[in-house]
Amino acid sequence: MATIFQGLRGGAAAALTNSIDSKKLLSRSTRRSLSERKVSFPVVRSDGSVNLNPGGSNARARRVDQLITNAVATKADSSAASSTSKPGHELLLFEALREGLEEEMDRDPHVCVMGEDVGHYGGSYKVTRGLADKYGDLRVLDTPIAENSFTGMGIGAAMTGLRPIVEGMNMGFLLLAFNQISNNCGMLHYTSGGQFTIPVVIRGPGGVGRQLGAEHSQRLESYFQSIPGIQMVACSTPYNAKGLMKAAIRSENPVILFEHVLLYNLKERIPDEEYICNLEEAEMVRPGEHVTILTYSRMRYHVMQAAKTLVNKGYDPEVIDIRSLKPFDLHMIGNSVKKTHRVLIVEECMRTGGIGASLTAAITENFHDYLDAPIVCLSSQDVPTPYAGTLEEWTVVQPAQIVTAVEQLCQ
């Protein structure tokens, strides 16, 4: 493996772009099975409508339709008719991630990808589909099922000057690499006296999915937030998914990019021209006057669904997608608190030691004098996520709870 990375480092663009022909490494039967494999994606448009792949059974189609619309609330003030008239192109969130990754691999020959099934299979959620054929097996490296090993390999590659993107097939699996992420990824720049930078991106799907069970429904933001030297961001739309991916790859710091498993099929129109998002900046989703609602990732859509009800009841909530989980954008958050004087935090993370707890502490320390009411935090229950769908739903914050919390906060 050291030879592989020496070749990557020394050969620059020529060695990277003219790498091993990936098709020659596959047997005929393997190529046939890969080409025959079909992937079905239900598509959630920005207006909340669902397009199902034709050919599936009616029963399955009805079930997907029911689950998807419950999982991702519709965006406010958007319609399919208006989106088609805007400039740009429509992409699903996982496609936006791939487009950002591909643009950076074209721009910089030092960018490479590694992880389980990221190569010819295209990743567990198809974020890297087609990249192995375009860039070869040295830049899109399939690894064994050994998270601690290939995460450490990515960190070592970053120390030599490469810019690896390490994909965890599921964020919960990265607990196996916690030693590498904590003791090496976050600290080597400091412990080496500044001799090394670690420009690595660690990304993958997480969050409460759809009956994935406790071990595959992890929210690791709370685990990683205490590691010095690491930045954390969470994408929630195709637009910021691409922008945050590109910014994370260009950063000289190690960045963990959290993607929610239920948002991959969210569709949005994004600009044709190149753009990046600030890794330390929150997003104003909806300006308001009565209460500041801070959220991120999937809960953004639960909040916006609740906001429709709140507006009908006469409330004017201000919704902020914090996006940067570490560090917090206290400039935007503080200005909002000074205006509304009330704060509601909505997260999918666990209540004990979660992002909401850290955010509550930061707001209390910096803006306590501007608060007219105690900060309220709605979080997932401190229990393993049940497999049963009805019980799973009970453990996660729902729009009705957000409406009730705002009503009580604004009394």
mmCIF file of C-alpha atoms in Angstrom:
data_model
loop_
_atom_site.group_PDB
_atom_site.id
_atom_site.type_symbol
_atom_site.label_atom_id
_atom_site.label_comp_id
_atom_site.label_asym_id
_atom_site.label_seq_id
_atom_site.Cartn_x
_atom_site.Cartn_y
_atom_site.Cartn_z
ATOM 1 C CA MET A 1 0.000 0.000 0.000
ATOM 2 C CA ALA A 2 2.952 2.320 0.666
ATOM 3 C CA THR A 3 4.025 1.725 -2.923
ATOM 4 C CA ILE A 4 0.594 2.804 -4.133
ATOM 5 C CA PHE A 5 0.794 6.132 -2.358
ATOM 6 C CA GLN A 6 4.398 6.731 -3.367
ATOM 7 C CA GLY A 7 3.246 6.309 -6.950
ATOM 8 C CA LEU A 8 0.381 8.700 -6.361
ATOM 9 C CA ARG A 9 2.589 11.306 -4.761
ATOM 10 C CA GLY A 10 5.450 11.131 -7.243
ATOM 11 C CA GLY A 11 3.559 10.674 -10.468
ATOM 12 C CA ALA A 12 1.195 13.627 -9.924
ATOM 13 C CA ALA A 13 -1.351 14.032 -12.697
ATOM 14 C CA ALA A 14 0.200 11.519 -15.107
ATOM 15 C CA ALA A 15 0.327 8.660 -12.623
ATOM 16 C CA LEU A 16 -3.117 9.468 -11.264
ATOM 17 C CA THR A 17 -5.024 9.850 -14.497
ATOM 18 C CA ASN A 18 -3.256 7.066 -16.390
ATOM 19 C CA SER A 19 -3.664 4.486 -13.638
ATOM 20 C CA ILE A 20 -4.554 0.819 -13.908
ATOM 21 C CA ASP A 21 -7.410 0.005 -16.250
ATOM 22 C CA SER A 22 -10.068 -0.940 -13.751
ATOM 23 C CA LYS A 23 -12.027 -3.054 -16.231
ATOM 24 C CA LYS A 24 -9.096 -5.447 -16.686
ATOM 25 C CA LEU A 25 -9.163 -6.270 -12.988
ATOM 26 C CA LEU A 26 -12.712 -7.659 -13.182
ATOM 27 C CA SER A 27 -13.594 -11.107 -14.403
ATOM 28 C CA ARG A 28 -16.192 -11.472 -17.115
ATOM 29 C CA SER A 29 -18.742 -12.803 -14.654
ATOM 30 C CA THR A 30 -18.101 -9.914 -12.261
ATOM 31 C CA ARG A 31 -18.498 -7.335 -15.025
ATOM 32 C CA ARG A 32 -21.710 -8.996 -16.114
ATOM 33 C CA SER A 33 -23.128 -8.989 -12.580
ATOM 34 C CA LEU A 34 -22.196 -5.358 -12.094
ATOM 35 C CA SER A 35 -23.718 -4.289 -15.388
ATOM 36 C CA GLU A 36 -26.918 -6.190 -14.683
ATOM 37 C CA ARG A 37 -27.321 -4.776 -11.183
ATOM 38 C CA LYS A 38 -30.183 -2.308 -11.107
ATOM 39 C CA VAL A 39 -30.646 0.371 -8.487
ATOM 40 C CA SER A 40 -34.072 1.818 -7.723
ATOM 41 C CA PHE A 41 -34.333 5.302 -6.215
ATOM 42 C CA PRO A 42 -37.571 6.970 -5.131
ATOM 43 C CA VAL A 43 -37.123 10.670 -5.890
ATOM 44 C CA VAL A 44 -38.342 13.387 -3.534
ATOM 45 C CA ARG A 45 -38.653 16.670 -5.403
ATOM 46 C CA SER A 46 -38.336 20.052 -3.733
ATOM 47 C CA ASP A 47 -42.117 20.360 -3.735
ATOM 48 C CA GLY A 48 -42.471 17.141 -1.779
ATOM 49 C CA SER A 49 -43.830 15.037 -4.655
ATOM 50 C CA VAL A 50 -42.474 11.529 -5.142
ATOM 51 C CA ASN A 51 -41.419 9.944 -8.436
ATOM 52 C CA LEU A 52 -41.058 6.185 -8.224
ATOM 53 C CA ASN A 53 -39.015 4.016 -10.542
ATOM 54 C CA PRO A 54 -41.399 2.189 -12.920
ATOM 55 C CA GLY A 55 -41.299 -1.559 -12.767
ATOM 56 C CA GLY A 56 -41.624 -1.986 -9.000
ATOM 57 C CA SER A 57 -44.645 -3.660 -7.478
ATOM 58 C CA ASN A 58 -47.664 -1.509 -6.643
ATOM 59 C CA ALA A 59 -47.503 -2.537 -3.012
ATOM 60 C CA ARG A 60 -43.878 -1.488 -2.726
ATOM 61 C CA ALA A 61 -44.594 1.760 -4.559
ATOM 62 C CA ARG A 62 -47.373 2.627 -2.158
ATOM 63 C CA ARG A 63 -45.137 1.865 0.834
ATOM 64 C CA VAL A 64 -42.217 3.943 -0.469
ATOM 65 C CA ASP A 65 -44.589 6.807 -1.225
ATOM 66 C CA GLN A 66 -45.943 6.717 2.292
ATOM 67 C CA LEU A 67 -42.567 6.481 4.008
ATOM 68 C CA ILE A 68 -40.723 9.060 1.928
ATOM 69 C CA THR A 69 -43.311 11.780 2.360
ATOM 70 C CA ASN A 70 -43.279 11.243 6.101
ATOM 71 C CA ALA A 71 -39.501 11.169 6.251
ATOM 72 C CA VAL A 72 -38.786 14.418 4.427
ATOM 73 C CA ALA A 73 -41.137 17.322 4.939
ATOM 74 C CA THR A 74 -41.789 19.608 1.990
ATOM 75 C CA LYS A 75 -39.882 22.840 1.596
ATOM 76 C CA ALA A 76 -41.695 26.087 2.103
ATOM 77 C CA ASP A 77 -42.663 28.354 -0.798
ATOM 78 C CA SER A 78 -41.417 26.112 -3.586
ATOM 79 C CA SER A 79 -43.084 24.360 -6.488
ATOM 80 C CA ALA A 80 -42.090 22.169 -9.378
ATOM 81 C CA ALA A 81 -43.297 24.783 -11.869
ATOM 82 C CA SER A 82 -41.156 27.548 -10.412
ATOM 83 C CA SER A 83 -38.080 25.329 -10.104
ATOM 84 C CA THR A 84 -38.101 24.361 -13.765
ATOM 85 C CA SER A 85 -37.975 28.001 -14.828
ATOM 86 C CA LYS A 86 -34.856 28.765 -12.781
ATOM 87 C CA PRO A 87 -31.365 28.578 -14.305
ATOM 88 C CA GLY A 88 -29.110 25.688 -13.394
ATOM 89 C CA HIS A 89 -29.686 21.949 -13.331
ATOM 90 C CA GLU A 90 -31.609 19.584 -11.077
ATOM 91 C CA LEU A 91 -29.739 17.003 -9.023
ATOM 92 C CA LEU A 92 -30.515 14.601 -6.244
ATOM 93 C CA LEU A 93 -28.469 15.165 -3.107
ATOM 94 C CA PHE A 94 -26.249 12.135 -3.688
ATOM 95 C CA GLU A 95 -25.675 13.310 -7.261
ATOM 96 C CA ALA A 96 -24.711 16.774 -6.004
ATOM 97 C CA LEU A 97 -22.152 15.195 -3.690
ATOM 98 C CA ARG A 98 -20.743 13.218 -6.621
ATOM 99 C CA GLU A 99 -20.642 16.288 -8.862
ATOM 100 C CA GLY A 100 -18.698 18.253 -6.245
ATOM 101 C CA LEU A 101 -16.323 15.347 -5.717
ATOM 102 C CA GLU A 102 -15.792 14.874 -9.444
ATOM 103 C CA GLU A 103 -15.111 18.576 -10.005
ATOM 104 C CA GLU A 104 -12.451 18.540 -7.303
ATOM 105 C CA MET A 105 -10.851 15.367 -8.680
ATOM 106 C CA ASP A 106 -10.668 17.050 -12.089
ATOM 107 C CA ARG A 107 -9.210 20.216 -10.564
ATOM 108 C CA ASP A 108 -6.614 18.611 -8.276
ATOM 109 C CA PRO A 109 -4.838 15.306 -9.114
ATOM 110 C CA HIS A 110 -4.008 14.819 -5.431
ATOM 111 C CA VAL A 111 -7.668 14.215 -4.536
ATOM 112 C CA CYS A 112 -8.488 10.517 -4.108
ATOM 113 C CA VAL A 113 -11.258 8.394 -2.585
ATOM 114 C CA MET A 114 -11.076 5.281 -0.454
ATOM 115 C CA GLY A 115 -13.563 3.094 1.340
ATOM 116 C CA GLU A 116 -15.621 -0.066 1.115
ATOM 117 C CA ASP A 117 -17.325 -0.556 -2.270
ATOM 118 C CA VAL A 118 -16.550 3.000 -3.411
ATOM 119 C CA GLY A 119 -15.027 1.754 -6.681
ATOM 120 C CA HIS A 120 -16.868 -0.371 -9.206
ATOM 121 C CA TYR A 121 -19.995 -0.722 -7.088
ATOM 122 C CA GLY A 122 -20.185 3.065 -6.740
ATOM 123 C CA GLY A 123 -20.636 3.324 -2.983
ATOM 124 C CA SER A 124 -23.483 2.128 -0.799
ATOM 125 C CA TYR A 125 -25.560 5.165 -1.821
ATOM 126 C CA LYS A 126 -23.966 5.665 -5.273
ATOM 127 C CA VAL A 127 -22.080 8.842 -4.377
ATOM 128 C CA THR A 128 -18.960 7.543 -6.161
ATOM 129 C CA ARG A 129 -20.724 5.791 -9.060
ATOM 130 C CA GLY A 130 -18.686 5.981 -12.270
ATOM 131 C CA LEU A 131 -15.606 7.538 -10.688
ATOM 132 C CA ALA A 132 -13.526 4.342 -10.760
ATOM 133 C CA ASP A 133 -14.047 4.007 -14.509
ATOM 134 C CA LYS A 134 -13.013 7.627 -15.041
ATOM 135 C CA TYR A 135 -10.059 7.921 -12.659
ATOM 136 C CA GLY A 136 -8.869 4.357 -12.173
ATOM 137 C CA ASP A 137 -8.293 2.119 -9.181
ATOM 138 C CA LEU A 138 -5.501 4.171 -7.620
ATOM 139 C CA ARG A 139 -7.619 7.278 -7.136
ATOM 140 C CA VAL A 140 -10.836 5.431 -6.286
ATOM 141 C CA LEU A 141 -9.571 2.711 -4.003
ATOM 142 C CA ASP A 142 -11.752 -0.175 -2.837
ATOM 143 C CA THR A 143 -10.679 -1.235 0.635
ATOM 144 C CA PRO A 144 -11.251 -4.290 2.805
ATOM 145 C CA ILE A 145 -13.872 -4.166 5.553
ATOM 146 C CA ALA A 146 -11.389 -2.614 7.987
ATOM 147 C CA GLU A 147 -12.400 0.909 9.005
ATOM 148 C CA ASN A 148 -9.535 1.471 11.426
ATOM 149 C CA SER A 149 -7.002 0.463 8.778
ATOM 150 C CA PHE A 150 -8.231 2.438 5.785
ATOM 151 C CA THR A 151 -9.030 5.525 7.874
ATOM 152 C CA GLY A 152 -5.469 5.454 9.180
ATOM 153 C CA MET A 153 -4.243 4.919 5.626
ATOM 154 C CA GLY A 154 -6.169 8.001 4.518
ATOM 155 C CA ILE A 155 -4.674 10.077 7.328
ATOM 156 C CA GLY A 156 -1.190 8.903 6.378
ATOM 157 C CA ALA A 157 -1.868 9.730 2.742
ATOM 158 C CA ALA A 158 -2.924 13.243 3.771
ATOM 159 C CA MET A 159 0.370 13.640 5.655
ATOM 160 C CA THR A 160 2.267 12.962 2.415
ATOM 161 C CA GLY A 161 0.392 15.653 0.477
ATOM 162 C CA LEU A 162 -2.649 13.857 -0.931
ATOM 163 C CA ARG A 163 -6.244 14.930 -0.258
ATOM 164 C CA PRO A 164 -8.138 11.732 0.535
ATOM 165 C CA ILE A 165 -11.890 11.413 0.971
ATOM 166 C CA VAL A 166 -12.576 8.504 3.306
ATOM 167 C CA GLU A 167 -16.095 7.094 3.001
ATOM 168 C CA GLY A 168 -17.684 5.198 5.836
ATOM 169 C CA MET A 169 -20.338 2.883 4.428
ATOM 170 C CA ASN A 170 -22.332 3.872 7.518
ATOM 171 C CA MET A 171 -21.284 6.466 10.063
ATOM 172 C CA GLY A 172 -21.769 3.914 12.824
ATOM 173 C CA PHE A 173 -18.956 1.817 11.377
ATOM 174 C CA LEU A 174 -16.509 4.692 11.890
ATOM 175 C CA LEU A 175 -16.583 4.003 15.616
ATOM 176 C CA LEU A 176 -14.114 1.262 14.714
ATOM 177 C CA ALA A 177 -11.784 4.022 13.479
ATOM 178 C CA PHE A 178 -12.260 6.306 16.478
ATOM 179 C CA ASN A 179 -8.649 5.932 17.598
ATOM 180 C CA GLN A 180 -7.344 7.049 14.196
ATOM 181 C CA ILE A 181 -9.785 9.969 13.993
ATOM 182 C CA SER A 182 -9.152 11.128 17.554
ATOM 183 C CA ASN A 183 -5.456 10.544 18.226
ATOM 184 C CA ASN A 184 -4.118 11.027 14.704
ATOM 185 C CA CYS A 185 -6.517 12.919 12.448
ATOM 186 C CA GLY A 186 -7.330 15.676 14.917
ATOM 187 C CA MET A 187 -4.030 15.979 16.757
ATOM 188 C CA LEU A 188 -1.133 15.283 14.366
ATOM 189 C CA HIS A 189 -0.883 18.883 13.190
ATOM 190 C CA TYR A 190 -0.350 19.918 16.811
ATOM 191 C CA THR A 191 1.762 16.993 18.002
ATOM 192 C CA SER A 192 4.082 17.355 14.994
ATOM 193 C CA GLY A 193 4.678 21.002 15.802
ATOM 194 C CA GLY A 194 2.963 22.071 12.600
ATOM 195 C CA GLN A 195 5.138 19.874 10.368
ATOM 196 C CA PHE A 196 2.094 18.055 8.981
ATOM 197 C CA THR A 197 -1.306 19.168 7.814
ATOM 198 C CA ILE A 198 -4.102 16.616 7.518
ATOM 199 C CA PRO A 199 -6.353 17.682 4.605
ATOM 200 C CA VAL A 200 -8.647 14.655 4.828
ATOM 201 C CA VAL A 201 -12.433 14.479 4.467
ATOM 202 C CA ILE A 202 -14.322 11.775 6.328
ATOM 203 C CA ARG A 203 -17.885 11.376 5.097
ATOM 204 C CA GLY A 204 -20.779 8.957 4.995
ATOM 205 C CA PRO A 205 -24.461 8.343 5.722
ATOM 206 C CA GLY A 206 -25.858 8.466 9.218
ATOM 207 C CA GLY A 207 -28.931 9.365 11.215
ATOM 208 C CA VAL A 208 -32.156 7.520 11.865
ATOM 209 C CA GLY A 209 -33.126 5.864 8.601
ATOM 210 C CA ARG A 210 -36.097 3.682 7.958
ATOM 211 C CA GLN A 211 -36.049 0.696 10.288
ATOM 212 C CA LEU A 212 -32.297 0.207 10.064
ATOM 213 C CA GLY A 213 -31.986 -0.845 13.700
ATOM 214 C CA ALA A 214 -29.980 0.624 16.544
ATOM 215 C CA GLU A 215 -26.461 -0.024 15.214
ATOM 216 C CA HIS A 216 -27.209 1.522 11.803
ATOM 217 C CA SER A 217 -29.043 4.576 13.176
ATOM 218 C CA GLN A 218 -26.140 6.249 14.934
ATOM 219 C CA ARG A 219 -25.718 10.013 15.214
ATOM 220 C CA LEU A 220 -21.994 10.419 15.781
ATOM 221 C CA GLU A 221 -21.895 14.216 15.938
ATOM 222 C CA SER A 222 -21.823 14.019 19.727
ATOM 223 C CA TYR A 223 -18.933 11.533 19.642
ATOM 224 C CA PHE A 224 -16.667 13.588 17.390
ATOM 225 C CA GLN A 225 -17.429 17.123 18.597
ATOM 226 C CA SER A 226 -15.024 16.880 21.529
ATOM 227 C CA ILE A 227 -11.980 16.003 19.377
ATOM 228 C CA PRO A 228 -9.643 19.016 19.067
ATOM 229 C CA GLY A 229 -8.544 19.994 15.567
ATOM 230 C CA ILE A 230 -11.523 18.597 13.623
ATOM 231 C CA GLN A 231 -14.227 20.553 11.815
ATOM 232 C CA MET A 232 -17.723 19.111 11.432
ATOM 233 C CA VAL A 233 -20.401 20.078 8.904
ATOM 234 C CA ALA A 234 -23.801 18.594 8.050
ATOM 235 C CA CYS A 235 -25.417 18.965 4.631
ATOM 236 C CA SER A 236 -29.184 19.216 4.205
ATOM 237 C CA THR A 237 -29.829 20.215 0.572
ATOM 238 C CA PRO A 238 -28.244 19.328 -2.775
ATOM 239 C CA TYR A 239 -26.935 22.907 -2.993
ATOM 240 C CA ASN A 240 -25.070 22.899 0.303
ATOM 241 C CA ALA A 241 -24.073 19.243 -0.089
ATOM 242 C CA LYS A 242 -22.030 20.075 -3.179
ATOM 243 C CA GLY A 243 -20.711 23.349 -1.769
ATOM 244 C CA LEU A 244 -19.651 21.810 1.542
ATOM 245 C CA MET A 245 -18.044 18.819 -0.189
ATOM 246 C CA LYS A 246 -15.889 21.089 -2.360
ATOM 247 C CA ALA A 247 -14.967 23.337 0.571
ATOM 248 C CA ALA A 248 -14.077 20.368 2.767
ATOM 249 C CA ILE A 249 -11.764 18.914 0.114
ATOM 250 C CA ARG A 250 -9.957 22.251 -0.279
ATOM 251 C CA SER A 251 -9.586 22.790 3.472
ATOM 252 C CA GLU A 252 -6.222 22.204 5.111
ATOM 253 C CA ASN A 253 -8.019 20.893 8.205
ATOM 254 C CA PRO A 254 -9.588 17.460 8.697
ATOM 255 C CA VAL A 255 -13.338 17.750 8.074
ATOM 256 C CA ILE A 256 -16.120 15.306 8.913
ATOM 257 C CA LEU A 257 -19.084 15.678 6.551
ATOM 258 C CA PHE A 258 -22.320 14.244 7.931
ATOM 259 C CA GLU A 259 -24.905 13.116 5.380
ATOM 260 C CA HIS A 260 -28.373 11.916 6.347
ATOM 261 C CA VAL A 261 -29.468 8.610 4.902
ATOM 262 C CA LEU A 262 -33.018 9.879 4.236
ATOM 263 C CA LEU A 263 -31.966 12.995 2.328
ATOM 264 C CA TYR A 264 -29.993 11.393 -0.509
ATOM 265 C CA ASN A 265 -33.011 11.448 -2.842
ATOM 266 C CA LEU A 266 -33.965 15.064 -2.182
ATOM 267 C CA LYS A 267 -33.959 16.976 -5.477
ATOM 268 C CA GLU A 268 -33.079 20.639 -5.997
ATOM 269 C CA ARG A 269 -31.964 22.935 -8.805
ATOM 270 C CA ILE A 270 -28.380 24.115 -8.298
ATOM 271 C CA PRO A 271 -26.291 26.633 -10.269
ATOM 272 C CA ASP A 272 -24.326 25.618 -13.346
ATOM 273 C CA GLU A 273 -21.385 27.805 -12.352
ATOM 274 C CA GLU A 274 -18.865 26.702 -9.746
ATOM 275 C CA TYR A 275 -19.461 27.622 -6.107
ATOM 276 C CA ILE A 276 -18.384 26.558 -2.634
ATOM 277 C CA CYS A 277 -19.987 27.005 0.788
ATOM 278 C CA ASN A 278 -18.265 28.408 3.849
ATOM 279 C CA LEU A 279 -17.448 25.605 6.273
ATOM 280 C CA GLU A 280 -18.061 27.862 9.281
ATOM 281 C CA GLU A 281 -21.234 29.610 8.197
ATOM 282 C CA ALA A 282 -24.864 28.867 9.058
ATOM 283 C CA GLU A 283 -27.735 29.311 6.593
ATOM 284 C CA MET A 284 -30.752 31.555 7.144
ATOM 285 C CA VAL A 285 -33.623 29.335 5.970
ATOM 286 C CA ARG A 286 -36.529 31.552 7.032
ATOM 287 C CA PRO A 287 -36.304 35.042 8.564
ATOM 288 C CA GLY A 288 -38.681 35.723 11.450
ATOM 289 C CA GLU A 289 -39.310 37.828 14.539
ATOM 290 C CA HIS A 290 -40.813 35.740 17.356
ATOM 291 C CA VAL A 291 -38.448 32.812 18.030
ATOM 292 C CA THR A 292 -35.122 31.486 16.733
ATOM 293 C CA ILE A 293 -35.229 27.812 15.728
ATOM 294 C CA LEU A 294 -31.776 26.268 15.285
ATOM 295 C CA THR A 295 -31.547 22.944 13.499
ATOM 296 C CA TYR A 296 -29.538 20.946 10.959
ATOM 297 C CA SER A 297 -29.670 17.975 8.596
ATOM 298 C CA ARG A 298 -33.002 16.117 8.326
ATOM 299 C CA MET A 299 -34.617 18.080 11.153
ATOM 300 C CA ARG A 300 -34.518 21.156 8.907
ATOM 301 C CA TYR A 301 -37.494 19.709 7.043
ATOM 302 C CA HIS A 302 -39.399 18.788 10.186
ATOM 303 C CA VAL A 303 -38.912 22.364 11.360
ATOM 304 C CA MET A 304 -40.111 23.835 8.063
ATOM 305 C CA GLN A 305 -43.163 21.599 8.156
ATOM 306 C CA ALA A 306 -43.912 22.860 11.666
ATOM 307 C CA ALA A 307 -43.260 26.446 10.529
ATOM 308 C CA LYS A 308 -46.220 26.275 8.149
ATOM 309 C CA THR A 309 -48.515 25.412 11.033
ATOM 310 C CA LEU A 310 -46.967 28.087 13.242
ATOM 311 C CA VAL A 311 -47.452 30.789 10.615
ATOM 312 C CA ASN A 312 -51.124 29.816 10.312
ATOM 313 C CA LYS A 313 -51.396 30.246 14.076
ATOM 314 C CA GLY A 314 -49.896 33.735 13.963
ATOM 315 C CA TYR A 315 -46.289 32.995 14.918
ATOM 316 C CA ASP A 316 -43.276 34.199 12.928
ATOM 317 C CA PRO A 317 -40.382 31.759 13.541
ATOM 318 C CA GLU A 318 -36.849 32.398 12.311
ATOM 319 C CA VAL A 319 -35.262 29.158 11.096
ATOM 320 C CA ILE A 320 -31.476 28.726 10.890
ATOM 321 C CA ASP A 321 -29.719 25.641 9.539
ATOM 322 C CA ILE A 322 -26.517 25.783 11.565
ATOM 323 C CA ARG A 323 -24.669 23.516 9.027
ATOM 324 C CA SER A 324 -21.341 24.020 10.826
ATOM 325 C CA LEU A 325 -21.495 21.752 13.870
ATOM 326 C CA LYS A 326 -17.983 22.694 14.931
ATOM 327 C CA PRO A 327 -17.337 25.568 15.213
ATOM 328 C CA PHE A 328 -20.765 27.191 15.548
ATOM 329 C CA ASP A 329 -21.547 30.324 13.550
ATOM 330 C CA LEU A 330 -22.155 32.443 16.651
ATOM 331 C CA HIS A 331 -22.314 35.620 14.547
ATOM 332 C CA MET A 332 -25.517 34.646 12.748
ATOM 333 C CA ILE A 333 -26.911 32.827 15.773
ATOM 334 C CA GLY A 334 -26.187 35.770 18.059
ATOM 335 C CA ASN A 335 -27.803 38.316 15.760
ATOM 336 C CA SER A 336 -30.920 36.166 15.618
ATOM 337 C CA VAL A 337 -31.058 35.758 19.398
ATOM 338 C CA LYS A 338 -30.724 39.522 19.851
ATOM 339 C CA LYS A 339 -33.727 39.971 17.565
ATOM 340 C CA THR A 340 -36.118 37.249 18.771
ATOM 341 C CA HIS A 341 -34.959 36.777 22.413
ATOM 342 C CA ARG A 342 -36.171 33.154 22.361
ATOM 343 C CA VAL A 343 -34.364 30.002 21.200
ATOM 344 C CA LEU A 344 -35.583 26.531 20.274
ATOM 345 C CA ILE A 345 -33.020 23.907 19.235
ATOM 346 C CA VAL A 346 -34.242 20.922 17.218
ATOM 347 C CA GLU A 347 -31.856 18.039 16.589
ATOM 348 C CA GLU A 348 -31.842 14.334 15.824
ATOM 349 C CA CYS A 349 -28.801 13.832 18.025
ATOM 350 C CA MET A 350 -29.190 12.325 21.490
ATOM 351 C CA ARG A 351 -30.163 14.718 24.251
ATOM 352 C CA THR A 352 -27.315 13.850 26.616
ATOM 353 C CA GLY A 353 -24.064 15.364 25.387
ATOM 354 C CA GLY A 354 -25.454 16.180 21.943
ATOM 355 C CA ILE A 355 -24.976 19.133 19.613
ATOM 356 C CA GLY A 356 -27.982 20.807 21.265
ATOM 357 C CA ALA A 357 -26.298 20.675 24.655
ATOM 358 C CA SER A 358 -23.148 22.320 23.300
ATOM 359 C CA LEU A 359 -25.202 24.913 21.431
ATOM 360 C CA THR A 360 -27.205 25.697 24.573
ATOM 361 C CA ALA A 361 -23.990 26.239 26.512
ATOM 362 C CA ALA A 362 -22.522 28.508 23.809
ATOM 363 C CA ILE A 363 -25.663 30.668 23.597
ATOM 364 C CA THR A 364 -25.957 30.914 27.366
ATOM 365 C CA GLU A 365 -22.329 31.976 27.729
ATOM 366 C CA ASN A 366 -22.421 34.582 24.973
ATOM 367 C CA PHE A 367 -26.008 35.875 24.745
ATOM 368 C CA HIS A 368 -27.640 35.211 28.101
ATOM 369 C CA ASP A 369 -28.614 38.849 28.615
ATOM 370 C CA TYR A 370 -30.650 38.858 25.396
ATOM 371 C CA LEU A 371 -32.827 35.870 26.343
ATOM 372 C CA ASP A 372 -36.377 36.464 27.578
ATOM 373 C CA ALA A 373 -37.037 32.770 28.198
ATOM 374 C CA PRO A 374 -34.995 29.621 28.900
ATOM 375 C CA ILE A 375 -33.539 27.840 25.879
ATOM 376 C CA VAL A 376 -35.613 24.811 24.853
ATOM 377 C CA CYS A 377 -33.939 21.826 23.197
ATOM 378 C CA LEU A 378 -35.828 19.035 21.441
ATOM 379 C CA SER A 379 -33.636 15.974 20.896
ATOM 380 C CA SER A 380 -33.902 12.260 20.270
ATOM 381 C CA GLN A 381 -34.575 10.126 23.292
ATOM 382 C CA ASP A 382 -31.613 8.545 25.053
ATOM 383 C CA VAL A 383 -32.515 5.014 23.961
ATOM 384 C CA PRO A 384 -31.221 2.675 21.256
ATOM 385 C CA THR A 385 -33.230 3.341 18.102
ATOM 386 C CA PRO A 386 -35.933 0.633 17.859
ATOM 387 C CA TYR A 387 -36.364 -1.436 14.714
ATOM 388 C CA ALA A 388 -40.175 -1.210 14.801
ATOM 389 C CA GLY A 389 -41.257 1.738 12.632
ATOM 390 C CA THR A 390 -43.837 3.132 15.051
ATOM 391 C CA LEU A 391 -41.429 2.997 17.974
ATOM 392 C CA GLU A 392 -38.614 4.454 15.866
ATOM 393 C CA GLU A 393 -40.798 7.458 15.069
ATOM 394 C CA TRP A 394 -41.484 8.035 18.755
ATOM 395 C CA THR A 395 -37.765 8.369 19.538
ATOM 396 C CA VAL A 396 -37.218 11.220 17.036
ATOM 397 C CA VAL A 397 -38.587 14.780 17.219
ATOM 398 C CA GLN A 398 -41.767 15.231 15.153
ATOM 399 C CA PRO A 399 -43.263 18.469 13.707
ATOM 400 C CA ALA A 400 -46.153 18.475 16.208
ATOM 401 C CA GLN A 401 -43.683 18.603 19.095
ATOM 402 C CA ILE A 402 -41.965 21.598 17.515
ATOM 403 C CA VAL A 403 -45.277 23.456 17.213
ATOM 404 C CA THR A 404 -46.105 22.778 20.854
ATOM 405 C CA ALA A 405 -42.645 23.872 22.022
ATOM 406 C CA VAL A 406 -42.885 27.203 20.139
ATOM 407 C CA GLU A 407 -46.363 27.883 21.523
ATOM 408 C CA GLN A 408 -45.144 27.323 25.071
ATOM 409 C CA LEU A 409 -41.955 29.321 24.499
ATOM 410 C CA CYS A 410 -43.842 32.342 23.144
ATOM 411 C CA GLN A 411 -46.458 32.504 25.931
#
